[in-house]
Coordinates of C-alpha atoms in Angstrom, one line a residue:
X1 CA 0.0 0.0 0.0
X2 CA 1.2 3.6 -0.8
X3 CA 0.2 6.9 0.4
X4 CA 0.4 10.0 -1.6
X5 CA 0.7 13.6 -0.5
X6 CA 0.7 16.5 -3.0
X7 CA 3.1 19.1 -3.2
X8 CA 3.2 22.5 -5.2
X9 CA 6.4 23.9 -6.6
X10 CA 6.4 27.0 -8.5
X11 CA 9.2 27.8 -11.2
X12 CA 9.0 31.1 -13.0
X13 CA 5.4 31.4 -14.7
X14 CA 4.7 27.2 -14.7
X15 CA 3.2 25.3 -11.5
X16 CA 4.7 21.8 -11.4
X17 CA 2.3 20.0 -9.3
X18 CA 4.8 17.1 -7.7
X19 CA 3.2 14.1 -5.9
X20 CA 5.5 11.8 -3.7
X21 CA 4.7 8.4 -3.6
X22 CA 6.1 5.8 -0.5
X23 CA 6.2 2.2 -0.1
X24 CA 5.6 0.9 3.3
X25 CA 8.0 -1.9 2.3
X26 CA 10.9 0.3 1.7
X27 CA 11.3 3.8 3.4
X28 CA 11.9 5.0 -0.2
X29 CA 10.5 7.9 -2.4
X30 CA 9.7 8.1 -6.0
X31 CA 9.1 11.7 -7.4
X32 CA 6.4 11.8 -10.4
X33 CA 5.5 14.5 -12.3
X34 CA 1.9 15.2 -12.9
X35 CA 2.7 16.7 -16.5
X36 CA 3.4 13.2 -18.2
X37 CA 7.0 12.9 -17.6
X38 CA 8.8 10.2 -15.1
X39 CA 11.5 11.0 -13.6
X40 CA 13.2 8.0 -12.5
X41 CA 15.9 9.5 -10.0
X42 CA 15.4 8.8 -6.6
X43 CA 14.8 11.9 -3.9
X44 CA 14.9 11.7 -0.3
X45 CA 12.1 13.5 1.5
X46 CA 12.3 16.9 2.8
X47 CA 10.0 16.2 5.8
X48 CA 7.7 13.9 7.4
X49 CA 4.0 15.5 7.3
X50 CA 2.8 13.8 10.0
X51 CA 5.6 15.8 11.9
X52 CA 4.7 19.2 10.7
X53 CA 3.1 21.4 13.2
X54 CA 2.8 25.0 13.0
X55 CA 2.6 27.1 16.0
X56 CA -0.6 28.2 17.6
X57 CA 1.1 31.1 19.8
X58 CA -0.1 34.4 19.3
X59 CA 1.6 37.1 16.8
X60 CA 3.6 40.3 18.8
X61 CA 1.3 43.1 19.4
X62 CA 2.0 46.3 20.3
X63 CA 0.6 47.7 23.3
X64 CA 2.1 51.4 23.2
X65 CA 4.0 53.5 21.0
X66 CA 5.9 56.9 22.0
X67 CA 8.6 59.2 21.6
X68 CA 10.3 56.3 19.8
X69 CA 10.5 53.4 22.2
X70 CA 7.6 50.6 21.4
X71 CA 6.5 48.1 24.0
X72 CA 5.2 44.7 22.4
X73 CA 4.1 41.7 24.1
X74 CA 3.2 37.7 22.8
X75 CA 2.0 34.7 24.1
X76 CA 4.5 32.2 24.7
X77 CA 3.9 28.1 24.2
X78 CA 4.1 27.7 27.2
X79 CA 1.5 30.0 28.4
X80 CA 3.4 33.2 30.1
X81 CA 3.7 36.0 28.3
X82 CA 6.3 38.4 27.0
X83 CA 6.9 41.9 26.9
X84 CA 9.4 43.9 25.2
X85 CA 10.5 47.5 24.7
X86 CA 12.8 48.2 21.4
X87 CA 13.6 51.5 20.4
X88 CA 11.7 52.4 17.3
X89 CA 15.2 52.8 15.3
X90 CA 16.2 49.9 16.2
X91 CA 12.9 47.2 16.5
X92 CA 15.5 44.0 16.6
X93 CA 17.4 45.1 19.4
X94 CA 15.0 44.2 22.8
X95 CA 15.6 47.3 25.5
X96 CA 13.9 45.2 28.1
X97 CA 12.3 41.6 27.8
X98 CA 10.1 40.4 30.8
X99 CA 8.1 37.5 31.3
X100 CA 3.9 37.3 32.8
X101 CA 2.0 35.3 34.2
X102 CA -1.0 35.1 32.6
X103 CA -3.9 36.1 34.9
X104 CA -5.1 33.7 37.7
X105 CA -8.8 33.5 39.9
X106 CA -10.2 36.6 40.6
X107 CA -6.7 38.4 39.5
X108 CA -7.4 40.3 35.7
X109 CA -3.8 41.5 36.0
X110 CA -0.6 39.5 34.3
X111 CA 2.2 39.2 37.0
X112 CA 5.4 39.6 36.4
X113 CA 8.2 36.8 36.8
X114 CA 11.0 38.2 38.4
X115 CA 12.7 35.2 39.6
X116 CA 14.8 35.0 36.1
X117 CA 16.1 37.5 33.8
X118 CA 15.9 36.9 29.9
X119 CA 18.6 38.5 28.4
X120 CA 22.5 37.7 29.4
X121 CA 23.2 41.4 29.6
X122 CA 21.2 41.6 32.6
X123 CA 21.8 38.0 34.2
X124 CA 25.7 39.0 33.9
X125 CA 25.1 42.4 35.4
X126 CA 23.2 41.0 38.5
X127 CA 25.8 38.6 38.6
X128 CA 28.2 41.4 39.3
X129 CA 25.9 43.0 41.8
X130 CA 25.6 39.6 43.9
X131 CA 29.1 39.2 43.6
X132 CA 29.4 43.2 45.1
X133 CA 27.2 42.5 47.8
X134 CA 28.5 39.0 49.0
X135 CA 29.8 39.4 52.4
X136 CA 27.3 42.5 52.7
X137 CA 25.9 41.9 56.0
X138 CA 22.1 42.0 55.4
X139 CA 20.9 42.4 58.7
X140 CA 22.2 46.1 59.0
X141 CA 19.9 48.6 59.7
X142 CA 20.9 50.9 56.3
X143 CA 19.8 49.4 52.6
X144 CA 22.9 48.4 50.5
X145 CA 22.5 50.9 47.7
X146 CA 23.3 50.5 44.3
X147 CA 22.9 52.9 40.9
X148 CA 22.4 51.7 37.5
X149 CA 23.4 53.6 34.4
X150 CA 20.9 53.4 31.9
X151 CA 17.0 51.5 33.0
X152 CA 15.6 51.1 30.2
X153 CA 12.4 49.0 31.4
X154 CA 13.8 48.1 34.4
X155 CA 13.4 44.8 34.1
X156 CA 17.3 44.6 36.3
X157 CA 16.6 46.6 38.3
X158 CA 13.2 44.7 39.6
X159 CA 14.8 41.9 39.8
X160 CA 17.3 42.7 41.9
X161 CA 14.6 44.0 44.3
X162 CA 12.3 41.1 44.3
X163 CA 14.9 39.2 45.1
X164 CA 16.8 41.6 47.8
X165 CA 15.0 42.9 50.5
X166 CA 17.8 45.2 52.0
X167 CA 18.5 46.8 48.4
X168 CA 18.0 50.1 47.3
X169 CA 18.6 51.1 43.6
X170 CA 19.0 54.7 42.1
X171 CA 18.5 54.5 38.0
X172 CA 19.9 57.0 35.8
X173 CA 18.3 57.0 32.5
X174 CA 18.2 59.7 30.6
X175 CA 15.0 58.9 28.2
X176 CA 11.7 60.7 30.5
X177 CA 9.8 58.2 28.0
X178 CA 11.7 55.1 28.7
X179 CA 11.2 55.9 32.5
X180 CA 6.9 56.7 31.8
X181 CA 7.1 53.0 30.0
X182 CA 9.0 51.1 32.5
X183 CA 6.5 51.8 35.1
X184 CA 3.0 51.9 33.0
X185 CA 4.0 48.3 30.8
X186 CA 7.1 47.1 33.5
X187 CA 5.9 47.2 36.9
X188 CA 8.9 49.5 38.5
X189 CA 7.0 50.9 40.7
X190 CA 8.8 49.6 43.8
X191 CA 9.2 52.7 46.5
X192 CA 13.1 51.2 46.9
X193 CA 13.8 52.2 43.3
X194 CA 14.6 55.7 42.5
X195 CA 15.5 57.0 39.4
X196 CA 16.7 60.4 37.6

């Protein structure tokens, strides 16, 4: 028994409709042109189409737009989300990416994750900022303080803070809009952060 699958390839201004052909006895393919003609040489097959799946998740949309810096957010396969801010000049370089939960029980608000960070820029700056404050006695009265040069949307900056009690961070950022996005679409709004 065979089963035949039908595939369209387009060259210049002729369709070539190509049907493949397999033998359950041997895992080979003959290729057979609709138009009349055999061709007799023997093609492996490009893929399997019971293994070809497209993706169900949910194309980028933009949330907000303004004085050049975009914030765009997906659903992931897995079922968080993500949100990104890219400078309009720029739209494949990611400012900020964060991760959100999607809503849960009587909650209609997306939390965010800030037990990970998503890009290695930040994971190797807060590694540089744990390493600074080992040793740090945390039980002190005083904050350990720390400033950042350039926020973006924060998404460091949070994390640090979710996951540091005793920590106090001044930002410097010099974008005003930047700032107005990381805390409408990024959640830094933590009274310990500061920024200017």
């Amino acid at each position: 028994k065979s089963r035949a699958a039908k595939h369209v390839r387009t060259f210049g201004d002729s369709v070539m409709v190509l049907e493949n052909l397999a033998s359950r006895e041997d895992d080979r393919r003959n290729v057979v042109a609709t138009d009349g003609t055999d061709d007799d040489e023997l093609l492996p097959a490009l893929f399997d189409e019971a293994e070809l799946k497209f993706s169900s998740a949910a194309l980028p949309q933009t949330l907000h737009s303004a004085g050049g810096w975009s914030v765009i957010e997906c659903c992931k396969a897995n079922g968080l989300y993500a949100r990104w801010m890219v400078s309009d000049g720029a739209l494949s370089l990611d400012q900020t990416r964060v991760e959100l939960a999607a809503p849960t029980g009587h909650d209609c608000e997306k939390t965010f994750v800030r037990s990970r960070l998503n890009h290695m820029s930040h994971q190797v700056q807060a590694l540089f900022v744990a390493l600074a404050l080992e040793g740090q006695c945390s039980s002190k009265a005083e904050a350990d303080r720390i400033c950042v040069l350039g926020g973006g949307g924060m998404a460091m900056p949070m994390a640090l803070l979710a996951n540091r009690a005793n920590l106090e961070i001044s930002v410097v950022e010099l974008d005003a809009t930047a700032i107005d996005l990381a805390e409408r679409f990024f959640g830094a709004t933590d009274p310990r952060l500061s920024t200017a």
